[in-house]
GROMACS .gro file of C-alpha atoms in nm:
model
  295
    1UNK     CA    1   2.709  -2.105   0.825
    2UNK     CA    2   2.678  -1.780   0.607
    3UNK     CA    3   2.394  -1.554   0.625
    4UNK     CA    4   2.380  -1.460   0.256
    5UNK     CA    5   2.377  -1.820   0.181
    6UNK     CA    6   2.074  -1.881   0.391
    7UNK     CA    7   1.907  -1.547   0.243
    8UNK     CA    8   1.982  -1.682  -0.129
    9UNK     CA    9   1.787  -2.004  -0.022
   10UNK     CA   10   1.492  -1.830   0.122
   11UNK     CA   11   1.471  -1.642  -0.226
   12UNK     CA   12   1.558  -1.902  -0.459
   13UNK     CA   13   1.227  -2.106  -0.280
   14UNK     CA   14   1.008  -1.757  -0.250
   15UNK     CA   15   1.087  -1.668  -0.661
   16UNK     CA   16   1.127  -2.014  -0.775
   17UNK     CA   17   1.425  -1.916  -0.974
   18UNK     CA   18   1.796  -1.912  -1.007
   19UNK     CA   19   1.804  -1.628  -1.219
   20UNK     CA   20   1.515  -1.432  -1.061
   21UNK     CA   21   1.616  -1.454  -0.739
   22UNK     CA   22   1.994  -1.339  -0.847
   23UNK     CA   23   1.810  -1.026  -0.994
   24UNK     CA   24   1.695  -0.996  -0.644
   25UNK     CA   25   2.013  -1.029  -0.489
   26UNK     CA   26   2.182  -0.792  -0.736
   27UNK     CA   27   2.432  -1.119  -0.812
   28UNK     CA   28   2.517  -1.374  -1.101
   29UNK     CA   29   2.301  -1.700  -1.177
   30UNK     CA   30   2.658  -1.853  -1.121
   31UNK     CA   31   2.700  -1.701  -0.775
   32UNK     CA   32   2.359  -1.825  -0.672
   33UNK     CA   33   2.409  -2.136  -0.737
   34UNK     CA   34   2.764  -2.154  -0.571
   35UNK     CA   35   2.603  -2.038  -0.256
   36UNK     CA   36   2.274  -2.321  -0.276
   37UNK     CA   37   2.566  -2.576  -0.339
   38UNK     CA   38   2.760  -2.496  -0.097
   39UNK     CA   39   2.499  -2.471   0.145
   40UNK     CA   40   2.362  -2.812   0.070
   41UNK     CA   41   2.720  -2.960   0.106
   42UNK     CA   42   2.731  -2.835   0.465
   43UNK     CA   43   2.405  -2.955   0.517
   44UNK     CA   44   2.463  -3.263   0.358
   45UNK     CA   45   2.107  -3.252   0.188
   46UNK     CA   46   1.938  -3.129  -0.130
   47UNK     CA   47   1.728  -2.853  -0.077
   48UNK     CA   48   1.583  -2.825  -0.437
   49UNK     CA   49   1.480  -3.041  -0.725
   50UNK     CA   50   1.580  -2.879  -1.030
   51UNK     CA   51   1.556  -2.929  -1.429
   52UNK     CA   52   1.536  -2.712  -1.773
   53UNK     CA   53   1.243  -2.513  -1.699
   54UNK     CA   54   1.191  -2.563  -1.288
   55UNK     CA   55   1.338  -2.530  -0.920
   56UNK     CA   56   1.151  -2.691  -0.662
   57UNK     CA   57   1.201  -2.787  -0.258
   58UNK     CA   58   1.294  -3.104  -0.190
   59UNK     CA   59   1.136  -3.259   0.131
   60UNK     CA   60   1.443  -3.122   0.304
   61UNK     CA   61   1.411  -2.794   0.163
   62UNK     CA   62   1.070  -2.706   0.266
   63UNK     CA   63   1.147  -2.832   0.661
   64UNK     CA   64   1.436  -2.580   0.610
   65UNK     CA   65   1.263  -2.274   0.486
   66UNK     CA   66   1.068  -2.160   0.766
   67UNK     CA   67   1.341  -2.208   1.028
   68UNK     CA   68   1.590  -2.000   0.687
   69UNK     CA   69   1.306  -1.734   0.707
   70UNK     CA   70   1.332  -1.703   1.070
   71UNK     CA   71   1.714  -1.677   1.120
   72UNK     CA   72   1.687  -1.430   0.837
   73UNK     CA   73   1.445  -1.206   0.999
   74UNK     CA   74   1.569  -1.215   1.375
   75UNK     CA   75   1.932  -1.127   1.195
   76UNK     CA   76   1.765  -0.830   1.034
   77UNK     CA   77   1.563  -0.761   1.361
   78UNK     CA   78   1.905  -0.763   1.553
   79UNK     CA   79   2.065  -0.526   1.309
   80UNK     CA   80   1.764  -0.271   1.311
   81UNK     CA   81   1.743  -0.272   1.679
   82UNK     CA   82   2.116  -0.230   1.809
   83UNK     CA   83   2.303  -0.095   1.455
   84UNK     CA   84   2.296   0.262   1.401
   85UNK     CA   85   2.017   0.386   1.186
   86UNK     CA   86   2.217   0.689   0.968
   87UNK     CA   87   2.406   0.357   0.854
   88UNK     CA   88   2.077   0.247   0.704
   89UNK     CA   89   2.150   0.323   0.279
   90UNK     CA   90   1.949   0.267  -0.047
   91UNK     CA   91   1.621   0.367  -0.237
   92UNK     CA   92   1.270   0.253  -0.086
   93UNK     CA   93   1.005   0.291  -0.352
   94UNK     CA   94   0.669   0.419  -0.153
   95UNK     CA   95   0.365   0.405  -0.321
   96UNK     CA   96   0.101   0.575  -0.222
   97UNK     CA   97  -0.293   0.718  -0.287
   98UNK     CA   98  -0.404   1.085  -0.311
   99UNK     CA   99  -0.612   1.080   0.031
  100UNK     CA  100  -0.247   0.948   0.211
  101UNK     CA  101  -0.086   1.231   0.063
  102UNK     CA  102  -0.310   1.477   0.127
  103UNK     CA  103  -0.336   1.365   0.516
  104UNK     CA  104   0.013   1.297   0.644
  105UNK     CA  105   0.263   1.194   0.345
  106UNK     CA  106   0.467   1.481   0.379
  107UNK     CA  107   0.529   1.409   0.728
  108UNK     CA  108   0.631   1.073   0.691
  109UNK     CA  109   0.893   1.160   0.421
  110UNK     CA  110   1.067   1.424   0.647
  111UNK     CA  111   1.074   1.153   0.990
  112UNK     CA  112   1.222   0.936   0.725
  113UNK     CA  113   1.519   1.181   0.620
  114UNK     CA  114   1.555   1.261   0.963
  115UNK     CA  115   1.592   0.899   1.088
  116UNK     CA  116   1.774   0.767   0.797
  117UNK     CA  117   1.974   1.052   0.574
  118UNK     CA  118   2.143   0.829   0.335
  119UNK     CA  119   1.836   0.685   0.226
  120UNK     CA  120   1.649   0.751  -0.119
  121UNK     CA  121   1.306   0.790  -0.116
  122UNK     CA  122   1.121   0.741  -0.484
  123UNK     CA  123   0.715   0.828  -0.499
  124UNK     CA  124   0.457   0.675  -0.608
  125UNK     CA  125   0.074   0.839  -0.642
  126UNK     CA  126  -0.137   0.608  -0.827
  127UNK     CA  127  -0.484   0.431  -0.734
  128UNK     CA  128  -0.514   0.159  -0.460
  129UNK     CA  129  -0.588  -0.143  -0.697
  130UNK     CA  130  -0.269  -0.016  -0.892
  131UNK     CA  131  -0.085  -0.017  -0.596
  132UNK     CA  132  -0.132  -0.355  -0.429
  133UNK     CA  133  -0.065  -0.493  -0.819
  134UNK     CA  134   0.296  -0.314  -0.793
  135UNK     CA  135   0.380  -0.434  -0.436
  136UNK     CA  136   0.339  -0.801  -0.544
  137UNK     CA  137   0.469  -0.770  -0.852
  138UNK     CA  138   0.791  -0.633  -0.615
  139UNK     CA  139   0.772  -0.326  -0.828
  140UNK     CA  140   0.736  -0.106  -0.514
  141UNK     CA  141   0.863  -0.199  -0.135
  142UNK     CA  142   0.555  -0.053   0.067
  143UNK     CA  143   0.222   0.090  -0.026
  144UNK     CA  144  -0.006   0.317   0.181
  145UNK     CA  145  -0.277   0.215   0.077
  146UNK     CA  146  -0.674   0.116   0.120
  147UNK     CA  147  -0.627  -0.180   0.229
  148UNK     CA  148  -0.539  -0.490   0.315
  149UNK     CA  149  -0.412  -0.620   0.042
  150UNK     CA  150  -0.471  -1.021   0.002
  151UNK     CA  151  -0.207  -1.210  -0.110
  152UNK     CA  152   0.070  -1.454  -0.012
  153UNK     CA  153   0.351  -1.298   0.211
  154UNK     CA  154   0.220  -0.947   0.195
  155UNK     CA  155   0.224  -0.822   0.541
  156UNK     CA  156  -0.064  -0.542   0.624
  157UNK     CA  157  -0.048  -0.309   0.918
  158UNK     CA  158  -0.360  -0.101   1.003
  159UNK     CA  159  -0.275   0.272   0.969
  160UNK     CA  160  -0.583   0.527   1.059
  161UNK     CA  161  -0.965   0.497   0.918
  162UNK     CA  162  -1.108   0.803   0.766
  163UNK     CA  163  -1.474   0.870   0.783
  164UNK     CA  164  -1.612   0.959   0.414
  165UNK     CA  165  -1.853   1.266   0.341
  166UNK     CA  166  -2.079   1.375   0.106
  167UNK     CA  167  -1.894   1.706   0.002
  168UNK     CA  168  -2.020   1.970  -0.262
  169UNK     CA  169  -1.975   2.365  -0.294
  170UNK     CA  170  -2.269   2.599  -0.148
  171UNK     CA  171  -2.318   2.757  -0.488
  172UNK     CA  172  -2.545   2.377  -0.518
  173UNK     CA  173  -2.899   2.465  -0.520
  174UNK     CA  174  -2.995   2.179  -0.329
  175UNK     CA  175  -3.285   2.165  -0.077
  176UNK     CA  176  -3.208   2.312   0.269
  177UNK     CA  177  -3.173   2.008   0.598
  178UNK     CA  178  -3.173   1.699   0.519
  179UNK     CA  179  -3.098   1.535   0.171
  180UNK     CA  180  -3.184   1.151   0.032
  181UNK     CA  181  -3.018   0.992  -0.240
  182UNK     CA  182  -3.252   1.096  -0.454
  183UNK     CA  183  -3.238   1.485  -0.369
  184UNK     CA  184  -2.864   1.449  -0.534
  185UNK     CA  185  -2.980   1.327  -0.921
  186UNK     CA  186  -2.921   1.627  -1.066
  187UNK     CA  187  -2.517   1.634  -1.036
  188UNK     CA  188  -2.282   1.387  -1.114
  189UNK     CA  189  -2.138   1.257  -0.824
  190UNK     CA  190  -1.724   1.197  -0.771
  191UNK     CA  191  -1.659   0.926  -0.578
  192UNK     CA  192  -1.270   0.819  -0.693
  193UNK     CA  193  -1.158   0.596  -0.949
  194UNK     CA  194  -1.365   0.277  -1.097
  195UNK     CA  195  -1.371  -0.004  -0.868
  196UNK     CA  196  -1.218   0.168  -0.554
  197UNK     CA  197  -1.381   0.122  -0.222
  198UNK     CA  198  -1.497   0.426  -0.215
  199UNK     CA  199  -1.697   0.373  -0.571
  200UNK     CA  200  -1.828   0.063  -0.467
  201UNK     CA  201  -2.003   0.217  -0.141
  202UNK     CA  202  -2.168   0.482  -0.354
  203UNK     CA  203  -2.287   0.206  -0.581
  204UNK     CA  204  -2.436   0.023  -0.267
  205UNK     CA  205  -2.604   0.302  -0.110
  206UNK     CA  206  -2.799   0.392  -0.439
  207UNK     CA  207  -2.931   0.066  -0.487
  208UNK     CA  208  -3.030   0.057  -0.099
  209UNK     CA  209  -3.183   0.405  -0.165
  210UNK     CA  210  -3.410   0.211  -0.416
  211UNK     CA  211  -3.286   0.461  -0.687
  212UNK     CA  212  -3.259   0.397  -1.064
  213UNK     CA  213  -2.892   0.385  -1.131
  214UNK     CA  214  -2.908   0.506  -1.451
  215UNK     CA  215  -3.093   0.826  -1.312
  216UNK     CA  216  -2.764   0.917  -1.137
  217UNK     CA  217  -2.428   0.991  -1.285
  218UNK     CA  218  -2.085   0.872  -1.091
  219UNK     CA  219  -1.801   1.017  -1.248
  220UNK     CA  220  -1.465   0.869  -1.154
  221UNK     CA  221  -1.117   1.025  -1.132
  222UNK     CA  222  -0.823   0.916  -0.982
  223UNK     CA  223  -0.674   1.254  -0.863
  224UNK     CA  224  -0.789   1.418  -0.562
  225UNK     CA  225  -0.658   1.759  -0.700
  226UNK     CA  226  -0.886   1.729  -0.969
  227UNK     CA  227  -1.212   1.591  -0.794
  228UNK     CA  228  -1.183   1.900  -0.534
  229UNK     CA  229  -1.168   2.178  -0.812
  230UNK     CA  230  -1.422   2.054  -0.992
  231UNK     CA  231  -1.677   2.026  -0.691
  232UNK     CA  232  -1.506   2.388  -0.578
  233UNK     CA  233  -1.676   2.500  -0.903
  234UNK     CA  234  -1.998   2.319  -0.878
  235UNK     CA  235  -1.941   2.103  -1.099
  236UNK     CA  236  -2.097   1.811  -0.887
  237UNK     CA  237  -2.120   1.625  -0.546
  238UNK     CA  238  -1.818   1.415  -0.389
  239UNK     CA  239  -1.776   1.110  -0.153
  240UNK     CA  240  -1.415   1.263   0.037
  241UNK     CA  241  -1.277   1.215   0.378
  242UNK     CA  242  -1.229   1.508   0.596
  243UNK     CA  243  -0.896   1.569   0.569
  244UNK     CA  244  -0.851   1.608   0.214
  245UNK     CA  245  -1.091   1.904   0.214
  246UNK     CA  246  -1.048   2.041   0.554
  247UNK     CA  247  -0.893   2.396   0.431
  248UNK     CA  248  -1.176   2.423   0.173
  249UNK     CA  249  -1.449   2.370   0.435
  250UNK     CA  250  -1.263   2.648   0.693
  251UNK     CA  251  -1.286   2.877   0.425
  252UNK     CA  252  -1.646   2.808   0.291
  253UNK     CA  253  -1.563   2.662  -0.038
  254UNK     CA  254  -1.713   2.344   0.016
  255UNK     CA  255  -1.972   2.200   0.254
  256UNK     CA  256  -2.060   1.852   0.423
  257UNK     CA  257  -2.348   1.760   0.329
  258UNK     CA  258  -2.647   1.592   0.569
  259UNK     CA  259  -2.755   1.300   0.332
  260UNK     CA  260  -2.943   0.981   0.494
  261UNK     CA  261  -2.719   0.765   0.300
  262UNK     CA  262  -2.423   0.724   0.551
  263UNK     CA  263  -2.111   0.567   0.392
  264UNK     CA  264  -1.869   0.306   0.505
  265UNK     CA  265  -1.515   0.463   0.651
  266UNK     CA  266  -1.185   0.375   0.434
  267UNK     CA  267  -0.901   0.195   0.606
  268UNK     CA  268  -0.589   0.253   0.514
  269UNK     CA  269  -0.249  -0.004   0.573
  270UNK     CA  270   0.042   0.026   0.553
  271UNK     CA  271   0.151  -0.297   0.263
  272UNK     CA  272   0.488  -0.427   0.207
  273UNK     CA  273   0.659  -0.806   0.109
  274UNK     CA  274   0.697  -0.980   0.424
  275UNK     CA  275   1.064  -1.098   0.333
  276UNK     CA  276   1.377  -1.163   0.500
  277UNK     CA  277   1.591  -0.876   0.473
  278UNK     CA  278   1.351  -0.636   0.397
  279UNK     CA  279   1.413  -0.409   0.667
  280UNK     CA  280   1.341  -0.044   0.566
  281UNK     CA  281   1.027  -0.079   0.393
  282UNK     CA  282   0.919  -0.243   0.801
  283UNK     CA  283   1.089   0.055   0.975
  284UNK     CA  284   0.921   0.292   0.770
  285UNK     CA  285   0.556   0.124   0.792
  286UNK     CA  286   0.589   0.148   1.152
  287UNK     CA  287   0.711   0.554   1.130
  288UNK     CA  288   0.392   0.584   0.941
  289UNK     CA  289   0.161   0.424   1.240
  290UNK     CA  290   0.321   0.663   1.444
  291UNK     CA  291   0.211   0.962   1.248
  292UNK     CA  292  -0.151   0.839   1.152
  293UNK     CA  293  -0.204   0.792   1.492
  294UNK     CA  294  -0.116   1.185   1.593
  295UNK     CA  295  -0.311   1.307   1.257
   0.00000   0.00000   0.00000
């Protein structure tokens, strides 16, 4: 039995397409549905149902798909275990947030060039939300991410957790020890972009803190680079992790700040398409567990 034929089945029943999946498989409509025929003739069995505007399983094809899926993947497994990994070719699209970049992306992207030289590596920085949209819309292959990302066969793996701080620059004339929520009114206060994790916690701790929302201002920004100059400058207060402000605290530029309202850590994954075949994005999610873990 081929192996292509049996990966063109599992995507034909994942995209529920001819022509999608042939996209997929960088092939013809017409080769795609060579290979399902034939397959079915040496099966002796329909797998799908089709007409003018759909392609469904058949009560044959959806016994078949899981085992499909699982011949698929221990193929792939095989290969990636015993085949030699400079062999390993193509373009992985990473997406990926600010805080992931500023802790250990570049890190990543050099074990990857070392591993695997002939392959491509395109970037993505954009905001988590944007990010898990793209990865099951198949418009990137894995996202490092805040995570997990809820949806059907989207595989998370846990990479690190980074405890979040109230950061702000020591030209702040606030109070001395320690500070409540509403010590903080009088500057805006950064905490990412609109509906992250990150803005959501802020949101939470202010009502818990009893205090007038309107009385405080959360400004929202997307880019890291921007939120840290702007607090550098005293503009205002920021929710951060650590890491992406570490050099600025070393050199006295910014400050952690002892406020009463602790805040929730952010967990990041590592996100991908749990498909057949989809090898590198899986090699390279498990690279990046390996260098979380030794940040």
């Amino acid at each position: 039995m081929n192996l292509k034929f049996l990966e063109t089945f599992v995507w034909v029943a994942r995209l529920r397409s001819f022509s999608v999946a042939a996209d997929k498989l960088c092939t013809t409509q017409a080769s795609v549905s060579n290979r399902i025929a034939t397959l079915e003739r040496d099966l002796g069995v329909r797998l799908f149902e089709r007409d003018l505007r759909n392609v469904s399983l058949t009560p044959h094809g959806q016994r078949a798909l899981a085992q499909a899926e699982a011949i698929v993947r221990m193929v792939n497994d095989f290969q990636r275990t015993i085949g030699d990994a400079s062999n390993e070719r193509g373009t992985v699209l990473i997406g990926a947030i600010d805080s992931v970049v500023y802790a250990w992306l570049p890190r990543l992207i050099e074990r990857v060039k070392e591993a695997y030289p002939n392959v491509t590596i395109d970037l993505n920085v954009d905001t988590s939300l944007n990010l898990a949209r793209q990865i099951q819309d198949g418009q990137i292959d894995l996202g490092l991410v805040m995570g997990p990302v809820v949806a059907p066969h989207i595989r998370n793996i846990e990479l690190c957790t980074f405890e979040c701080l109230w950061i702000a620059s020591p030209k702040l004339t606030l109070k001395p020890g320690r500070l409540a929520i509403a010590d903080l009114v009088d500057y805006p206060i950064f905490a990412y972009s609109k509906g992250s994790q990150p803005h959501q916690a802020v949101l939470r701790v202010i009502e818990t803190a009893g205090v007038d929302p309107s009385a405080i201002r959360i400004f929202n920004s997307n880019s890291l680079a921007t939120i840290t100059r702007l607090i550098r400058d005293g503009v205002g207060i920021a929710v951060l992790p650590r890491v992406v402000v570490q050099e600025f605290l070393e050199t006295g530029d910014l400050r952690v700040l002892d406020v009463d309202a602790r805040l929730p850590p952010l967990n990041f994954h590592a996100v991908f398409a749990d498909d057949p075949g989809n090898t590198l994005p899986a090699l390279i999610a498990d690279m990046a567990v390996e260098i979380a873990a030794s940040n």
